[in-house]
């Protein structure tokens, strides 16, 4: 059985475009593309047979199917020869049972999907393995792709650089000149990417990216890995598959996802909805997109629709000027994946919430004290979770999953700022070192007195 | 079948001490303890049955056996009730096929075990889950343990704080007053440890630790998690099990491990030798302990024995004053686990090598350009690997595994220093950003010229 998938226009234009074509937007209307799978083909196996196959492959040694992404290869990118897969064993991340944090909040069945415990430290690995594998496949087919490029200072450039380096495919990272320091960019720098400092601002960089995506000029030698590339969504949607696998194919009630460019919430919805259509699950969970209040255009659209008593639509949306936020990766006022995300929220009976800087920082601090080590974006989702519990929307017995998008080790300055109380608001959960004597006998006595105080306070 | 294990003296004194006793050293001679398993009991299952059981459990959902450590529970710490296990889904880390790096060096079967892709970002999670679970078990049995303590600025305190926080067990981190900054210590600070700044130097802190380990005084309320605690070795030895599982139960020819306090090389040897005795494997790989030249007492002992034409013994050893090294976690002149490590090297027909600061830094830079993102300690092992290939000791067809001990995200300053060329030696593999025009049309042309140069150079 040959499984098939192709690019199609999200706005509904006709046409099936091959996944190995250098194409980023619908050639008719310019809208985003999405990967559509031949679901009749996928139905050649029963839902039960797919579930068994996915479980058999999960984290096992048979290349490349042990990867959380490539274990679902037929549903992700069926056109890649196994030898062209560029995999760093992505996925399979811990679904952390947040027992103590949940008890504090009053929910018992709370889980955090630790997508940041990965090769490059963020969920971006899931999509990048699909994109870079597709590029390797195209190069193997003789397509003249010389390099893969993106304009990013963050997790995207880190993931692209690592996968490119593993595959031996040149990577170009485009940035405004004043934005480049070796420390900020140490992942692409160390992984040997060509880091290009452009004599312009970020808008100017985006113009270069636009020029590169304008495939009508016939210049397709530099392939773009930016977030409009819908191949990445196919990898990221496997988060949905893994969550239900990790619950032995039960679906949680709620899934909370931080949202900026809105690619991840779209991807996770796509995964759940495909599983529903194919009969692997009965219904998707309710998806909650969690935005920083400093960069909240989807939240505003959702609130407009709610005030009018109807489902959110694209007409409710207005771009905003995003303000600086600790959750820097979601500081986006005009999200690329807007149309997909609106659909995702409506089709999963989802919600959109927002969290302030203080709320996200306190939520991280509270969760960290129970063993997590969350990034500020995950903090936005945790803060929204706290609101939904407080409003009794999420109830005591509900099963809830929060998507953690990056490893806290990428955000140690944010955490140090909180505990040093330099973030500009009261860090009421700050943890300060305690000074003590150096005399051994006395120190042991002091330690026990410290523990007396601790036990009384807790 | 009830499986049994106990503490015994590494120097051979009689006595079996329960694992739930607060005991760090042999009560007769003061030597280290090690965990000994009732191998007759373990033989109630065949080797084939154990292998099948380990594979069935590996990374699956049945609590707590999906953990790479607890999937081997009977061989690790059989006395813990499942509900007292404190697990963050440790182990199961990628065995990265270093295809491009290996090709550059001239070996085709080179693998890097990515132990740092974990909850707290280092291999210490593997041992800490065993130690903290044992403490939780003791507390459940009514033992008056108020807290767990360690004296560490690094990965040990990070792992202890996270596991303690997840379990709700108070954690104390002891440090000299001038060594404490919130940024260095952000993991224990964020995870809510009591970080105690002692008015003394590091030796003074060790005196407090000694006082706490002096269980003859009857003061056992603060349990010690320092590296002499042999429960941690039991968790770390599962690295050996995972490596052979990931090769479908084949044993590699070589395993290279960075060595400072020498707990990890001892643990990995213990794992292989136990598997050999129980018939799961025919023979262990040759273990190579890799030391920084700035802190090389085991290397010096090995060289003394080699010059005399005999196996290394404890008599060959002299402590040294360790000098500062980029591989800061192995800057140790008098290793705690010395006696275990000497045995490990001799019994696996192993070797000890050393690497200079320049060698370790270049090795990291070379490997990173092929998709890795290694810490400086892993760099020591990579540099020793390069030496062994150059001397033709490791040959083209050999299967080699390098143990990567921490995530590179913990060492971004080291990497930035290399690429900024501020480490005090020539960074000949430094990657510098390239300045370019901001005009879109011109930029695309410049990008292609840059790629011309790149393709000619590679």
Short mmCIF file of C-alpha atoms in Angstrom, two decimals, chain A residues 54-61 87-89 92-96 99-100 114 116-121 136 146-147 161-172 174 180-183 185-200 204 207-208 211-212 217 219 221-222 245-248 365 367-373 407 409-410 412 415-417 419-420 431-441 443-444 447-455, chain B residues 54-61 87-89 92-96 99-100 114 116-121 136 146-147 161-172 174 180-183 185-200 204 207-208 211-212 217 219 221-222 245-248 365 367-373 407 409-410 412 415-417 419-420 431-441 443-444 447-455:
data_model
loop_
_atom_site.label_atom_id
_atom_site.label_comp_id
_atom_site.label_asym_id
_atom_site.label_seq_id
_atom_site.Cartn_x
_atom_site.Cartn_y
_atom_site.Cartn_z
CA UNK A 54 2.04 2.99 16.62
CA UNK A 55 2.48 1.30 20.00
CA UNK A 56 4.76 -1.39 18.58
CA UNK A 57 7.05 1.20 17.05
CA UNK A 58 7.01 3.69 19.92
CA UNK A 59 10.58 4.43 21.11
CA UNK A 60 11.92 1.11 19.77
CA UNK A 61 15.16 0.51 17.89
CA UNK A 87 15.99 12.08 13.02
CA UNK A 88 17.37 12.90 16.44
CA UNK A 89 14.89 10.57 18.20
CA UNK A 92 8.58 10.34 23.37
CA UNK A 93 8.89 13.08 25.98
CA UNK A 94 7.70 12.62 29.51
CA UNK A 95 4.04 13.22 30.28
CA UNK A 96 4.81 14.52 33.78
CA UNK A 99 0.78 15.59 41.38
CA UNK A 100 1.86 18.24 43.89
CA UNK A 114 7.53 18.01 28.48
CA UNK A 116 11.32 20.70 25.69
CA UNK A 117 13.22 17.65 26.96
CA UNK A 118 14.69 17.12 23.52
CA UNK A 119 17.83 17.39 21.45
CA UNK A 120 17.64 21.17 20.95
CA UNK A 121 15.46 21.87 23.99
CA UNK A 136 17.21 15.68 2.07
CA UNK A 146 21.61 24.48 -1.79
CA UNK A 147 20.58 25.45 1.73
CA UNK A 161 20.79 24.31 12.61
CA UNK A 162 21.00 21.02 14.51
CA UNK A 163 19.05 19.00 11.96
CA UNK A 164 20.93 20.62 9.09
CA UNK A 165 24.26 19.85 10.77
CA UNK A 166 23.27 16.23 11.38
CA UNK A 167 22.30 15.87 7.71
CA UNK A 168 25.18 17.87 6.25
CA UNK A 169 22.78 20.36 4.67
CA UNK A 170 23.89 24.02 4.83
CA UNK A 171 21.73 26.22 7.06
CA UNK A 172 21.34 30.00 6.77
CA UNK A 174 18.93 35.63 8.73
CA UNK A 180 23.28 39.15 16.83
CA UNK A 181 25.34 38.11 19.82
CA UNK A 182 27.15 34.80 20.01
CA UNK A 183 25.50 34.04 23.35
CA UNK A 185 22.63 32.50 19.03
CA UNK A 186 24.92 29.89 20.47
CA UNK A 187 22.92 26.93 19.18
CA UNK A 188 23.00 27.88 15.46
CA UNK A 189 26.55 29.21 15.85
CA UNK A 190 27.83 25.99 17.46
CA UNK A 191 25.94 23.85 14.95
CA UNK A 192 27.78 25.61 12.14
CA UNK A 193 24.94 27.56 10.56
CA UNK A 194 25.79 30.52 8.35
CA UNK A 195 24.52 33.29 10.61
CA UNK A 196 23.90 36.34 8.42
CA UNK A 197 23.75 39.73 9.98
CA UNK A 198 21.69 41.89 7.61
CA UNK A 199 22.11 45.65 7.47
CA UNK A 200 18.40 46.25 8.17
CA UNK A 204 13.83 44.17 6.40
CA UNK A 207 11.39 41.26 3.08
CA UNK A 208 14.37 39.07 2.24
CA UNK A 211 11.77 37.53 -1.75
CA UNK A 212 12.98 33.98 -1.13
CA UNK A 217 10.87 34.13 -9.85
CA UNK A 219 14.73 31.00 -7.54
CA UNK A 221 17.76 27.13 -4.35
CA UNK A 222 17.32 28.33 -0.76
CA UNK A 245 -0.78 6.86 23.55
CA UNK A 246 0.60 7.82 26.95
CA UNK A 247 -2.92 7.59 28.40
CA UNK A 248 -3.36 4.15 26.79
CA UNK A 365 7.58 29.81 40.23
CA UNK A 367 5.09 24.94 39.40
CA UNK A 368 8.90 24.87 39.69
CA UNK A 369 8.58 24.38 43.44
CA UNK A 370 6.81 21.10 42.72
CA UNK A 371 9.60 19.75 40.49
CA UNK A 372 8.93 21.36 37.13
CA UNK A 373 11.39 23.79 35.49
CA UNK A 407 13.32 23.37 28.45
CA UNK A 409 17.46 25.70 30.81
CA UNK A 410 16.88 28.07 27.87
CA UNK A 412 17.62 30.73 33.29
CA UNK A 415 14.14 32.56 36.45
CA UNK A 416 17.13 34.25 38.09
CA UNK A 417 15.41 37.60 37.56
CA UNK A 419 14.23 34.97 42.35
CA UNK A 420 16.47 38.06 42.53
CA UNK A 431 13.50 31.68 47.07
CA UNK A 432 16.48 33.35 48.73
CA UNK A 433 19.67 31.68 50.00
CA UNK A 434 20.05 31.55 53.80
CA UNK A 435 23.27 32.59 55.53
CA UNK A 436 24.65 30.21 58.15
CA UNK A 437 27.65 29.65 60.39
CA UNK A 438 30.62 27.61 59.16
CA UNK A 439 31.15 25.71 62.42
CA UNK A 440 30.10 22.07 61.85
CA UNK A 441 28.38 21.43 65.20
CA UNK A 443 25.68 24.36 61.45
CA UNK A 444 23.91 21.06 62.10
CA UNK A 447 19.96 23.26 59.86
CA UNK A 448 17.55 21.56 62.21
CA UNK A 449 16.14 24.91 63.36
CA UNK A 450 15.71 25.88 59.70
CA UNK A 451 13.80 22.66 59.14
CA UNK A 452 11.61 23.40 62.18
CA UNK A 453 10.62 26.70 60.55
CA UNK A 454 10.13 25.03 57.17
CA UNK A 455 7.91 22.32 58.60
CA UNK B 54 13.25 -5.21 30.27
CA UNK B 55 12.24 -4.72 26.64
CA UNK B 56 8.53 -5.06 27.42
CA UNK B 57 8.74 -2.37 30.07
CA UNK B 58 11.07 0.01 28.23
CA UNK B 59 9.48 3.48 27.95
CA UNK B 60 5.94 2.10 28.29
CA UNK B 61 3.09 3.53 30.34
CA UNK B 87 10.36 9.18 38.91
CA UNK B 88 10.62 11.84 36.23
CA UNK B 89 10.77 9.25 33.41
CA UNK B 92 15.54 6.17 27.54
CA UNK B 93 17.79 8.87 26.09
CA UNK B 94 18.78 8.91 22.46
CA UNK B 95 21.73 6.80 21.38
CA UNK B 96 22.74 9.31 18.69
CA UNK B 99 27.38 9.51 11.37
CA UNK B 100 29.04 12.69 10.10
CA UNK B 114 22.72 11.55 25.24
CA UNK B 116 21.82 14.98 29.33
CA UNK B 117 18.52 15.06 27.42
CA UNK B 118 16.62 14.68 30.67
CA UNK B 119 14.43 16.47 33.17
CA UNK B 120 17.29 18.34 34.90
CA UNK B 121 19.72 18.15 31.97
CA UNK B 136 10.50 8.46 50.50
CA UNK B 146 13.54 15.51 57.77
CA UNK B 147 15.50 16.48 54.66
CA UNK B 161 16.25 19.68 44.20
CA UNK B 162 13.98 18.57 41.35
CA UNK B 163 13.33 15.09 42.73
CA UNK B 164 12.86 16.46 46.25
CA UNK B 165 10.40 19.04 44.95
CA UNK B 166 8.45 16.43 43.00
CA UNK B 167 8.21 14.26 46.13
CA UNK B 168 7.59 17.07 48.60
CA UNK B 169 10.74 16.18 50.56
CA UNK B 170 12.77 19.18 51.83
CA UNK B 171 16.17 19.60 50.15
CA UNK B 172 19.18 21.39 51.63
CA UNK B 174 25.23 23.52 51.36
CA UNK B 180 26.31 31.56 45.69
CA UNK B 181 24.66 33.47 42.89
CA UNK B 182 21.06 32.98 41.89
CA UNK B 183 22.10 32.42 38.26
CA UNK B 185 22.14 27.95 41.30
CA UNK B 186 18.94 28.62 39.45
CA UNK B 187 17.85 24.99 39.32
CA UNK B 188 17.90 24.35 43.11
CA UNK B 189 16.64 27.89 43.77
CA UNK B 190 13.69 27.51 41.39
CA UNK B 191 12.92 24.03 42.70
CA UNK B 192 12.58 25.45 46.19
CA UNK B 193 15.64 23.95 47.86
CA UNK B 194 16.92 25.54 51.07
CA UNK B 195 20.15 26.97 49.70
CA UNK B 196 22.47 27.52 52.67
CA UNK B 197 25.34 29.92 52.34
CA UNK B 198 27.89 28.82 54.96
CA UNK B 199 30.39 31.27 56.43
CA UNK B 200 33.37 29.10 55.41
CA UNK B 204 34.52 23.89 55.63
CA UNK B 207 33.39 19.28 57.34
CA UNK B 208 29.69 19.95 57.84
CA UNK B 211 29.61 15.78 60.58
CA UNK B 212 26.29 14.84 59.01
CA UNK B 217 26.37 10.38 66.82
CA UNK B 219 21.90 12.22 64.24
CA UNK B 221 17.60 13.34 60.43
CA UNK B 222 19.35 14.89 57.44
CA UNK B 245 19.07 -2.74 24.71
CA UNK B 246 19.42 -0.01 22.10
CA UNK B 247 21.77 -2.26 20.11
CA UNK B 248 19.24 -5.12 20.38
CA UNK B 365 33.32 22.39 18.35
CA UNK B 367 31.19 17.45 17.06
CA UNK B 368 28.71 20.33 17.37
CA UNK B 369 29.15 21.09 13.68
CA UNK B 370 27.75 17.62 12.97
CA UNK B 371 24.59 18.16 15.01
CA UNK B 372 25.68 17.46 18.58
CA UNK B 373 25.61 20.13 21.30
CA UNK B 407 22.93 18.94 28.00
CA UNK B 409 22.34 24.17 27.25
CA UNK B 410 23.99 24.09 30.69
CA UNK B 412 26.36 28.03 26.71
CA UNK B 415 30.49 27.58 23.83
CA UNK B 416 30.04 31.32 23.36
CA UNK B 417 33.58 31.81 24.70
CA UNK B 419 33.15 31.04 19.20
CA UNK B 420 34.00 34.54 20.44
CA UNK B 431 31.94 30.20 13.59
CA UNK B 432 31.50 33.93 13.09
CA UNK B 433 28.38 35.76 11.86
CA UNK B 434 28.63 37.23 8.35
CA UNK B 435 27.59 40.81 7.61
CA UNK B 436 25.36 41.36 4.61
CA UNK B 437 23.32 43.99 2.82
CA UNK B 438 19.68 44.61 3.76
CA UNK B 439 18.44 45.01 0.17
CA UNK B 440 16.31 41.96 -0.71
CA UNK B 441 17.48 41.47 -4.30
CA UNK B 443 20.84 39.86 -0.27
CA UNK B 444 19.64 36.86 -2.28
CA UNK B 447 23.49 34.43 -0.07
CA UNK B 448 24.18 32.46 -3.21
CA UNK B 449 27.78 33.72 -3.37
CA UNK B 450 28.18 32.75 0.29
CA UNK B 451 26.96 29.27 -0.58
CA UNK B 452 29.43 29.10 -3.49
CA UNK B 453 32.24 29.72 -1.01
CA UNK B 454 30.80 27.25 1.47
CA UNK B 455 30.45 24.52 -1.13
#
